[in-house]
Short mmCIF file of C-alpha atoms in Angstrom, two decimals:
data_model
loop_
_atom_site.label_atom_id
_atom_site.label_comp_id
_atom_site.label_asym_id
_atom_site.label_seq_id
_atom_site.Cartn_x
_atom_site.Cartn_y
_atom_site.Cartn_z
CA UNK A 283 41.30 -17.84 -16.64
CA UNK A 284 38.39 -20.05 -17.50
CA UNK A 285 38.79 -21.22 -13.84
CA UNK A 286 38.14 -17.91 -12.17
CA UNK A 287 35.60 -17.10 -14.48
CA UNK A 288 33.89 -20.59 -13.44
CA UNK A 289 34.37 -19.16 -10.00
CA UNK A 290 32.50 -16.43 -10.26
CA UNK A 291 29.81 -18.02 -12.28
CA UNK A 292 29.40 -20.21 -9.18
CA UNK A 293 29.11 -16.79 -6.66
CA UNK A 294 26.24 -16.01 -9.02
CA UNK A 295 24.51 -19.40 -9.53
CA UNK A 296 24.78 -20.25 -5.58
CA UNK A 297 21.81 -17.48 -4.90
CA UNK A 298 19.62 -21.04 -6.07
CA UNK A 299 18.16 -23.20 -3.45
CA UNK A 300 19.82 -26.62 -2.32
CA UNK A 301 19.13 -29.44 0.10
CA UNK A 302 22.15 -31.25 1.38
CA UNK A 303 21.89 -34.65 2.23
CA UNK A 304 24.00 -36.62 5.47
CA UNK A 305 24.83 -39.70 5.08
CA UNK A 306 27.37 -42.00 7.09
CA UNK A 307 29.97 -40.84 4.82
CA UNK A 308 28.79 -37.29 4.27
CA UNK A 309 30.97 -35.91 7.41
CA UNK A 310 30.73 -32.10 6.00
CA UNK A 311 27.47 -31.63 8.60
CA UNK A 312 26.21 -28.15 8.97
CA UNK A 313 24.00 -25.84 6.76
CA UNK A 314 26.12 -25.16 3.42
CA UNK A 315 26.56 -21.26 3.48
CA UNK A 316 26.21 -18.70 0.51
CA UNK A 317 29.59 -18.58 -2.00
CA UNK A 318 31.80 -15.98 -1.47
CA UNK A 319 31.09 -13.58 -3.92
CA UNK A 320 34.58 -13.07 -4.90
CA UNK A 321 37.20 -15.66 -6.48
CA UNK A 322 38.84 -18.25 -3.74
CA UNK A 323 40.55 -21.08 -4.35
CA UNK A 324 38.37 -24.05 -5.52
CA UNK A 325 41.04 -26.81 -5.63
CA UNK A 326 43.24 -28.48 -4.49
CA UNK A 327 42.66 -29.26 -1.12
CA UNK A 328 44.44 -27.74 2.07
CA UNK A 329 47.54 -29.50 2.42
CA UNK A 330 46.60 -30.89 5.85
CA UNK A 331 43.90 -32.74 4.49
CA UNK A 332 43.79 -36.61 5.52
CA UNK A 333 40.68 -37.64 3.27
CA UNK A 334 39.47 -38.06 -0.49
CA UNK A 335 36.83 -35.62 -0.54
CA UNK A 336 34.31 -36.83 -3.47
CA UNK A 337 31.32 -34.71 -4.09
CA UNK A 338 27.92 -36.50 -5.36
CA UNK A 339 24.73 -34.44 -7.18
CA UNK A 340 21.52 -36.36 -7.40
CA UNK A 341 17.49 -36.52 -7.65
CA UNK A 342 17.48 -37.60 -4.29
CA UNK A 343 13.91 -36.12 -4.28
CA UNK A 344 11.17 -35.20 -7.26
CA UNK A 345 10.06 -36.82 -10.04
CA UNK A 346 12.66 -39.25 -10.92
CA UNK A 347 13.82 -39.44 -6.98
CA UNK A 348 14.36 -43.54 -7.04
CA UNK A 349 16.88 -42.58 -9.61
CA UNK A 350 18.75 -40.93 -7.07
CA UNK A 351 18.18 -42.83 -4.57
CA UNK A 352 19.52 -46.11 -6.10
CA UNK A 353 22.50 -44.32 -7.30
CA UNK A 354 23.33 -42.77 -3.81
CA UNK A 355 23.14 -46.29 -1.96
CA UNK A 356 25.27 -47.64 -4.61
CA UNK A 357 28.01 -44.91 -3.92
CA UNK A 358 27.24 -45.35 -0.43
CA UNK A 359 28.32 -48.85 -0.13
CA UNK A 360 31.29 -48.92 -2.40
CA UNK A 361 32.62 -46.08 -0.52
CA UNK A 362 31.61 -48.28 2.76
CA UNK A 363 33.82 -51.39 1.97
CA UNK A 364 36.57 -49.21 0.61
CA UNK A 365 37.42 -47.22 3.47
CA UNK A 366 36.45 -50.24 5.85
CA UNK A 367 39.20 -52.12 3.75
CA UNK A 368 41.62 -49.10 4.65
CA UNK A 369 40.87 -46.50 2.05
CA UNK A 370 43.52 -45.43 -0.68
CA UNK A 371 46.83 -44.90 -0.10
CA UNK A 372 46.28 -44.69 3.85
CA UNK A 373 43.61 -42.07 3.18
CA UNK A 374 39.64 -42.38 3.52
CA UNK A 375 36.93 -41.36 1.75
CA UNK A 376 35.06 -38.30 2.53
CA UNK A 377 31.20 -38.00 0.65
CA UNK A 378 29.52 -34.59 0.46
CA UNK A 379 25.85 -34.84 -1.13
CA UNK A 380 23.81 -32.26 -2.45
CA UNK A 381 20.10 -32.98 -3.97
CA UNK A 382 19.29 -31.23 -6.94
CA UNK A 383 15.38 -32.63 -7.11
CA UNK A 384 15.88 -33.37 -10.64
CA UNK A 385 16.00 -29.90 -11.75
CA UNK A 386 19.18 -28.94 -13.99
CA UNK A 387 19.83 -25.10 -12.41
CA UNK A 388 19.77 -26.90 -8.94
CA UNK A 389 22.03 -29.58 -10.17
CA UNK A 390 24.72 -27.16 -11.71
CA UNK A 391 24.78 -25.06 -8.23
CA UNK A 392 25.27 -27.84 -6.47
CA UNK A 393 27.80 -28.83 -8.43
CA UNK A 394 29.65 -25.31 -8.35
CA UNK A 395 29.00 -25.32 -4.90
CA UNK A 396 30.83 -28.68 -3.89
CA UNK A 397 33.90 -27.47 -6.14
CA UNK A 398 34.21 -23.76 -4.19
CA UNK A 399 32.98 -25.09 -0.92
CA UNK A 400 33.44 -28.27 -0.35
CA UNK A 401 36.89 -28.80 -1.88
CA UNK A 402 35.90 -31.96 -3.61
CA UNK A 403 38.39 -33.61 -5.58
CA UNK A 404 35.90 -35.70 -7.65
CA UNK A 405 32.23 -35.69 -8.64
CA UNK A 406 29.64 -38.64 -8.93
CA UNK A 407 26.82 -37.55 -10.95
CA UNK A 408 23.88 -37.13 -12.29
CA UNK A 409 21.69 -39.87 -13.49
CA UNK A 410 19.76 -37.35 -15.98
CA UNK A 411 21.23 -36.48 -19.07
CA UNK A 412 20.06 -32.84 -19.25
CA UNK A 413 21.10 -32.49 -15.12
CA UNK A 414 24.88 -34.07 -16.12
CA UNK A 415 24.74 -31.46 -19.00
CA UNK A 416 24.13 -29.34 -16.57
CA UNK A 417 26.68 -29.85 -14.36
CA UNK A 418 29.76 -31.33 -16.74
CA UNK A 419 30.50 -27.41 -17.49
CA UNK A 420 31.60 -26.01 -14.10
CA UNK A 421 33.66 -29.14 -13.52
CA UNK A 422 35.51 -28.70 -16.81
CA UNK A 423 36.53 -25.37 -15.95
CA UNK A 424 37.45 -26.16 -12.51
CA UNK A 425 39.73 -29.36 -14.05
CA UNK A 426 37.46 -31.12 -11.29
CA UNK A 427 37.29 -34.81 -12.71
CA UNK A 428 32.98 -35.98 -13.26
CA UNK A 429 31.97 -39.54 -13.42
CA UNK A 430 28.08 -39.40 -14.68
CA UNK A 431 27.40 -43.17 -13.59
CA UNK A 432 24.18 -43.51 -16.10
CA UNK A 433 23.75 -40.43 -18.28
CA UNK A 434 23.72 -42.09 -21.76
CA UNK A 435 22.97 -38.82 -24.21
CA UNK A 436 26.35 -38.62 -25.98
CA UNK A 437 26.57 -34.59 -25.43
CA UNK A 438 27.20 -35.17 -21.79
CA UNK A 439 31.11 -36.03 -21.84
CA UNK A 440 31.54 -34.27 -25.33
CA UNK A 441 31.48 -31.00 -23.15
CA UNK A 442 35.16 -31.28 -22.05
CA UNK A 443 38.40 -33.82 -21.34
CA UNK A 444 37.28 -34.23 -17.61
CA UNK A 445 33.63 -35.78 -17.77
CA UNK A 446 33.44 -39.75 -17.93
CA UNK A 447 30.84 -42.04 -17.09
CA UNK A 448 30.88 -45.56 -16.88
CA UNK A 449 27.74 -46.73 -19.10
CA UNK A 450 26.63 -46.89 -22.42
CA UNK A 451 25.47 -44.25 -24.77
CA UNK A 452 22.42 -43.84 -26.29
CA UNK A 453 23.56 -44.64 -29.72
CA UNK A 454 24.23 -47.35 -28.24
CA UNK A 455 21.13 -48.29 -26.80
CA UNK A 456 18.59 -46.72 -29.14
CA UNK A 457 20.19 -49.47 -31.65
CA UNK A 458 20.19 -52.04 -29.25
CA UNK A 459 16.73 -52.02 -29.06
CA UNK A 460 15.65 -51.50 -32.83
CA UNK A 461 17.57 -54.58 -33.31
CA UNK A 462 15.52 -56.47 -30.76
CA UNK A 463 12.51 -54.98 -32.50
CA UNK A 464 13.47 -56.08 -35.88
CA UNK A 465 15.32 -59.01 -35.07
CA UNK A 466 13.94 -60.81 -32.16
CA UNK A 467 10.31 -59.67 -32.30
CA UNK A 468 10.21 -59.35 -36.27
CA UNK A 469 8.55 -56.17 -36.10
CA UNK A 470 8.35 -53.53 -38.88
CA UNK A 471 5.93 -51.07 -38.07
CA UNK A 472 6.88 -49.24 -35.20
CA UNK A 473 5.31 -45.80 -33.37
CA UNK A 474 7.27 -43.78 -31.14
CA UNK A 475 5.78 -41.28 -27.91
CA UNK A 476 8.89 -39.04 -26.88
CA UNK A 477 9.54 -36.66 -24.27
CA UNK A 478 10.78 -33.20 -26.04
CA UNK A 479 11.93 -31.88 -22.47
CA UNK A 480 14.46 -34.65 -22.57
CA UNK A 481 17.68 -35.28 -24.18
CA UNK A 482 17.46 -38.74 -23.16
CA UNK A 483 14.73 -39.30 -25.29
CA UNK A 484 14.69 -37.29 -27.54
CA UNK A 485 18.00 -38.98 -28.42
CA UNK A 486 17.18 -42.38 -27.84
CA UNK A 487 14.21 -41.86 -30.10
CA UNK A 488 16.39 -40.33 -32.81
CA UNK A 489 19.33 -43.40 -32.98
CA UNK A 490 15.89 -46.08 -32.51
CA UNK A 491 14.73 -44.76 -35.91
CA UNK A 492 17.65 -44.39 -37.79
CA UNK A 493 18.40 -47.92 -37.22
CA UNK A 494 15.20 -49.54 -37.38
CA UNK A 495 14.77 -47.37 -40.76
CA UNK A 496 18.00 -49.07 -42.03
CA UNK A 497 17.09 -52.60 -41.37
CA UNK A 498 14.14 -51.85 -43.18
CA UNK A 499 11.35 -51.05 -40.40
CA UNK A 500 8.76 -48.08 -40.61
CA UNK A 501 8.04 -45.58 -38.12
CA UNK A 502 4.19 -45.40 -39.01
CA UNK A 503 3.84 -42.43 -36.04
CA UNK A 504 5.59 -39.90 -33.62
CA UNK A 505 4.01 -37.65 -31.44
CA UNK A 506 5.60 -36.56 -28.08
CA UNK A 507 4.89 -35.23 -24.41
CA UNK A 508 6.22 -32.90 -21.94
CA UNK A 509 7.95 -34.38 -18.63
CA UNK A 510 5.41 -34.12 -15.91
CA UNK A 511 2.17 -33.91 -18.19
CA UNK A 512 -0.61 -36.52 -16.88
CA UNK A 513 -3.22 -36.75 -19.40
CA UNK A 514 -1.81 -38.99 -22.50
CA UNK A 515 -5.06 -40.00 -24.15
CA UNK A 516 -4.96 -37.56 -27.00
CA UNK A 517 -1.38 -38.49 -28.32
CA UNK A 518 -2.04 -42.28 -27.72
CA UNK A 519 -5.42 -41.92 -30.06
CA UNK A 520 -3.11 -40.60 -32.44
CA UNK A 521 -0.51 -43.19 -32.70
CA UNK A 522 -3.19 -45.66 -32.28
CA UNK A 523 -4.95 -44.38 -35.33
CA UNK A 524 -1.77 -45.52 -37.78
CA UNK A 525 -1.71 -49.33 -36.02
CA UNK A 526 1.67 -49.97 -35.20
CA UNK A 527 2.94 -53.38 -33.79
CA UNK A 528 4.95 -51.71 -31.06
CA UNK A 529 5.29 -48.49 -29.53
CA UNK A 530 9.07 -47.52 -28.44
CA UNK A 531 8.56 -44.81 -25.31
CA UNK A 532 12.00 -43.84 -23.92
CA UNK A 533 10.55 -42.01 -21.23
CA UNK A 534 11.40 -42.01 -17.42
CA UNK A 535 9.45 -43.87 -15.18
CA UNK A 536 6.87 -41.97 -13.83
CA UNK A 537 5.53 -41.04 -16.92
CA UNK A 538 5.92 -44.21 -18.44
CA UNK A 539 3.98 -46.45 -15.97
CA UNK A 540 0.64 -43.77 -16.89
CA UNK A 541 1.43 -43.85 -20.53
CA UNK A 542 0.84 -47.47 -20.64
CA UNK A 543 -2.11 -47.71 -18.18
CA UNK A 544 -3.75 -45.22 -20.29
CA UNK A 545 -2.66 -47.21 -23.42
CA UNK A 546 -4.64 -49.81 -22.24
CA UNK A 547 -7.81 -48.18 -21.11
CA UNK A 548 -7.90 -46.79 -24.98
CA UNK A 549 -7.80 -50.51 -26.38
CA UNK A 550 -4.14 -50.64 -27.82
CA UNK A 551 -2.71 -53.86 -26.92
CA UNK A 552 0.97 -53.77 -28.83
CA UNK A 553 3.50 -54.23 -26.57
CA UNK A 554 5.87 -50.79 -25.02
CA UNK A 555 9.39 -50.48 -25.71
CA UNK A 556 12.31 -48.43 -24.00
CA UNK A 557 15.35 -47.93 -22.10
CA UNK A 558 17.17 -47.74 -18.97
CA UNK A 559 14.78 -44.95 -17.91
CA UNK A 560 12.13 -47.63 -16.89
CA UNK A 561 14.24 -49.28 -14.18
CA UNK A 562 12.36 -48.83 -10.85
CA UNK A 563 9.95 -50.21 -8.82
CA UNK A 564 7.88 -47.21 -8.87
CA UNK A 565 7.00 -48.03 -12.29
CA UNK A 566 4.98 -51.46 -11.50
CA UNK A 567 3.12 -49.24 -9.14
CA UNK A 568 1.96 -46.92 -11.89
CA UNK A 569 1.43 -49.44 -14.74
CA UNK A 570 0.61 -52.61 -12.78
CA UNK A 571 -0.46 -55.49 -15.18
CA UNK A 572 -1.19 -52.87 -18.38
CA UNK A 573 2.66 -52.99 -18.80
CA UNK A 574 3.08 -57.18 -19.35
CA UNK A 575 4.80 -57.91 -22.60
CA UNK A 576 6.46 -54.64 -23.03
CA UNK A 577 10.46 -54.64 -23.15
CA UNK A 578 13.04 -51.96 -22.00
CA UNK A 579 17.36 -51.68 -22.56
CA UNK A 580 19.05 -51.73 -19.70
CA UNK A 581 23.13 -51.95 -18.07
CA UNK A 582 22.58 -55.50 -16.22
CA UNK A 583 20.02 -57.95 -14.80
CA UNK A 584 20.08 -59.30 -11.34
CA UNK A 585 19.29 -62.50 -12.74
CA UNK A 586 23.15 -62.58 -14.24
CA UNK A 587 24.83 -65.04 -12.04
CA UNK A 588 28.37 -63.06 -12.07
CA UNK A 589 29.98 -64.19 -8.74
CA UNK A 590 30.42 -60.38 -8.31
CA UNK A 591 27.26 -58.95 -8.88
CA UNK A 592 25.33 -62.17 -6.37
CA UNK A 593 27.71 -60.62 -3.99
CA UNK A 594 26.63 -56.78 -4.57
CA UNK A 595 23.45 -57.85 -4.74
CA UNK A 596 23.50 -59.60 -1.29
CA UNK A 597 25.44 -56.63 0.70
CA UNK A 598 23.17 -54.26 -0.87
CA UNK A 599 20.01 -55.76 0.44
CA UNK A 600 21.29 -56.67 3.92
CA UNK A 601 22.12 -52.53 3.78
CA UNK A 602 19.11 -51.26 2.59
CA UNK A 603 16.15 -53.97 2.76
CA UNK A 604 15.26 -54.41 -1.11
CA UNK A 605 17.41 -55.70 -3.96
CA UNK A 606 18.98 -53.13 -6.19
CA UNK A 607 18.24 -51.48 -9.30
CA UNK A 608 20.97 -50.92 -12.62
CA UNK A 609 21.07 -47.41 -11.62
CA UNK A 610 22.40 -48.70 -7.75
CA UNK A 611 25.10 -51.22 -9.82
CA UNK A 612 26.10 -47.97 -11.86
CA UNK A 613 26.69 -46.07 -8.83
CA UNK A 614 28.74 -48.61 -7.20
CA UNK A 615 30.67 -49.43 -10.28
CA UNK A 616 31.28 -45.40 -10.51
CA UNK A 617 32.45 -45.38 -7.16
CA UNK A 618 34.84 -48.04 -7.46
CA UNK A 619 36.15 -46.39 -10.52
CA UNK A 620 37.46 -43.69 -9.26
CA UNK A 621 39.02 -45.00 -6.32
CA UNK A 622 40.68 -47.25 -8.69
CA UNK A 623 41.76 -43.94 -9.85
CA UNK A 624 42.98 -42.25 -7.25
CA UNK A 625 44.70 -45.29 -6.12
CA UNK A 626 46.47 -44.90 -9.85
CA UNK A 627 47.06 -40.91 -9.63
CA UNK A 628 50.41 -39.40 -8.92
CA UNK A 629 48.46 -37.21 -7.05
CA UNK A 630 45.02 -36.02 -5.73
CA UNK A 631 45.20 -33.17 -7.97
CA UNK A 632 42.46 -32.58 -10.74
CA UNK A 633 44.77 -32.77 -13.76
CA UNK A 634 46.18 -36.67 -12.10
CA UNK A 635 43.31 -37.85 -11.19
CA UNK A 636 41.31 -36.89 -14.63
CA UNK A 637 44.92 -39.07 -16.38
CA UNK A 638 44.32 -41.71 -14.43
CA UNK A 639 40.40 -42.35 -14.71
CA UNK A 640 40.91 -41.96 -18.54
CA UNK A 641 43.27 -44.79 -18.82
CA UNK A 642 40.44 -47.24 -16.69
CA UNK A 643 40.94 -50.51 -18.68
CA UNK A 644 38.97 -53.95 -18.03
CA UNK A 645 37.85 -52.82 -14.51
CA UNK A 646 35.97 -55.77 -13.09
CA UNK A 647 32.46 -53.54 -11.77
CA UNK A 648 29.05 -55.42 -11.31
CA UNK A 649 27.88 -54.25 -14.22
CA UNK A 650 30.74 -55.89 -16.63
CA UNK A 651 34.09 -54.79 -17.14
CA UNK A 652 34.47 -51.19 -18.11
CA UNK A 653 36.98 -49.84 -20.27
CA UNK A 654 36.64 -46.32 -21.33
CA UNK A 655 37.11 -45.22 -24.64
CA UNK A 656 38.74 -41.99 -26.23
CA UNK A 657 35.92 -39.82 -25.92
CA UNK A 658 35.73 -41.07 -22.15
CA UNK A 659 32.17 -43.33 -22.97
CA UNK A 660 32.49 -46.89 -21.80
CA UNK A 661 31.91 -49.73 -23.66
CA UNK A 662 29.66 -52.23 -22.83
CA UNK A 663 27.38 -54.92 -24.08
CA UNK A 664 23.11 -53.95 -22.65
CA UNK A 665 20.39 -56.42 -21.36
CA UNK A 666 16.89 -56.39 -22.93
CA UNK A 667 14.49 -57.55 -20.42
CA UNK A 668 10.28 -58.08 -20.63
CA UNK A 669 7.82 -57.07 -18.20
CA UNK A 670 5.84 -60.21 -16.16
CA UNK A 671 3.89 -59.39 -13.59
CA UNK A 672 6.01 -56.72 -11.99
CA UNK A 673 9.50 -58.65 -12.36
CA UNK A 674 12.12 -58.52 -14.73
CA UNK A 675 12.93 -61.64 -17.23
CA UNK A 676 16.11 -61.67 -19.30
CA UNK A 677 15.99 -62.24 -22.96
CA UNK A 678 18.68 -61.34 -24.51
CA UNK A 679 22.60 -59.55 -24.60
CA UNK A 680 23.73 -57.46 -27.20
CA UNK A 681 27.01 -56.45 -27.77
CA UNK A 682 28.28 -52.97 -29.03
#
């Protein structure tokens, strides 16, 4: 029952507006018509079907569009070398894409749309927390199997039994870098600038203070922002006003890179602090030299000299003309997952595949071995890294 009434939640949600992305892999091709507006079969696929059909939902354009971007070229490549190694079990891969321009509605039709029309048997996505919340329901009630590579708020798989991901959560991080604050930078006054439009950071911000409250820190400030806003000056005056030694922003890029600049122009010279959000190269170009000394969490570092990763890193320049980003690594390693998966399955079915991506254990990705644990969250040690001059330079691991 739940799946036909997913079904026709996906007649009604399909009236949104989509772009569909091609792609080498994305073989699908024309115009993606309206839903029927009655229930159809969503899954499995037609019995004469030769290929792996894997569906894929990203910010492909908007504000966080590098996000999707990176992620999509990651996917793109793994799926590359696996079907140019011969596929799965004598079958290609088959990648439909839909961009959902960072908005959740668009990312949940999508999604609803590439389980009643496209057929697919999988789906890679998003890199948003709030867009994967989006989207985890309809594949729950389809029993379609979701891999969010990098959506670290912990609500995102706790919506159902079939939504993975293969990163960290932000429990997880928001810790990691309180400890760094504490610990390595022997900090104790901290202020934090939030986004309330996010989960991402609104959690991040809420696991940062409980754990730099219980090594004994103080938060001296909070005030927050709304995604999108550009004028900053006000809030930054405010946190300015109670003097912390650090400011912990887990924000997204964009907003991040004026945030800072503006931090700057108002005299406050503590270093930023924040999480995976920060990785692109869009954000040098907002923040330039303001952002120097600041630190952020994140899943790897290109500078790790894993045999594997050199070799990811390598292919994925010669493809696409720059080096890669975490958010590419996660979308390779998600990828590679669940092919690994399928390979596993008894079948293609949802209910196999979704048994066999839940028992992934020590998976050798680029981004450290995954193993994912029984609420379907992997578990894996995060990179801080500081700001120089618009690169990246390691400081330290921590481990969960």
């Amino acid at each position: 029952m739940k799946r036909l009434i997913g079904l026709a939640a996906a007649a009604l949600a399909l009236c949104a507006c989509e772009k569909k992305t091609t792609s080498p892999e994305n073989t699908t091709g024309a115009t993606p018509q309206p839903a029927a507006t009655t229930a159809a079969p969503a899954n499995p696929a037609p019995s004469s079907d030769d290929v792996w059909r894997v569906g894929e939902v990203g910010s492909l354009s908007g504000q966080q569009a590098t996000f999707g971007q990176s992620t999509h070229h990651g996917i793109e490549l793994a799926m590359k070398e696996i079907n140019d190694a011969g596929g799965v079990k004598g079958k290609k891969f088959k990648l439909t894409t839909y961009d959902d321009q960072g908005k959740p509605d668009e990312a949940a039709s999508a999604t609803l749309r590439l389980i009643s029309q496209d057929h697919v048997q999988v789906v890679l996505g998003e890199v948003a927390s709030t867009n994967s919340k989006a989207m985890a329901p309809p594949c729950q009630n389809n029993k379609v199997p979701m891999i969010s590579p990098s959506s670290t708020n912990p609500e995102v798989t706790a919506i159902g039994d079939y939504i993975f991901r293969v990163c960290f959560i932000d429990p997880f991080q928001g810790t990691v870098m309180a400890k760094f604050a504490h610990d390595n930078l022997k900090l104790n006054k901290v202020a934090i600038l939030k986004d309330v439009r996010s989960d991402y950071s609104m959690g991040l911000s809420k696991y940062f203070t409980e754990t730099f409250t219980k090594l004994g820190g103080t938060i001296v400030k909070e005030a927050s922002y709304s995604q999108g806003d550009m004028d900053f000056k006000a809030q930054l005056t405010e946190l300015k006003s109670a003097q912390p030694q650090a400011i912990y922003l887990p924000g997204y890029y964009n907003d991040v890179g004026l945030i800072v600049s503006q931090a700057r122009d108002l005299g406050i010279t503590a270093p930023f602090m924040g999480g995976d959000g920060w990785d692109s190269s869009k954000l040098y170009e907002l923040g330039g030299k303001s952002l120097n000394g600041s630190y952020f969490s994140n899943h790897s570092t290109n500078q790790d000299p894993n045999p594997k990763l050199q070799k990811f890193i390598a292919d994925y320049k010669a493809a696409y003309g720059e080096p890669p980003d975490a958010l590419a690594a996660l979308g390779y390693d998600a990828m590679r997952v669940a092919a690994d998966a399928f390979a596993r399955a008894k079948s293609g079915a949802g209910p196999d595949v979704r048994e066999a991506i839940a028992g992934t254990k020590d998976f050798d990705g680029v981004t450290g071995k995954i193993t994912l644990d029984k609420d379907r969250n992997a578990v894996k040690p995060a990179v801080v890294l500081e700001l120089q001059d618009g690169k990246q330079v390691y400081q330290t691991t921590i481990a969960p």
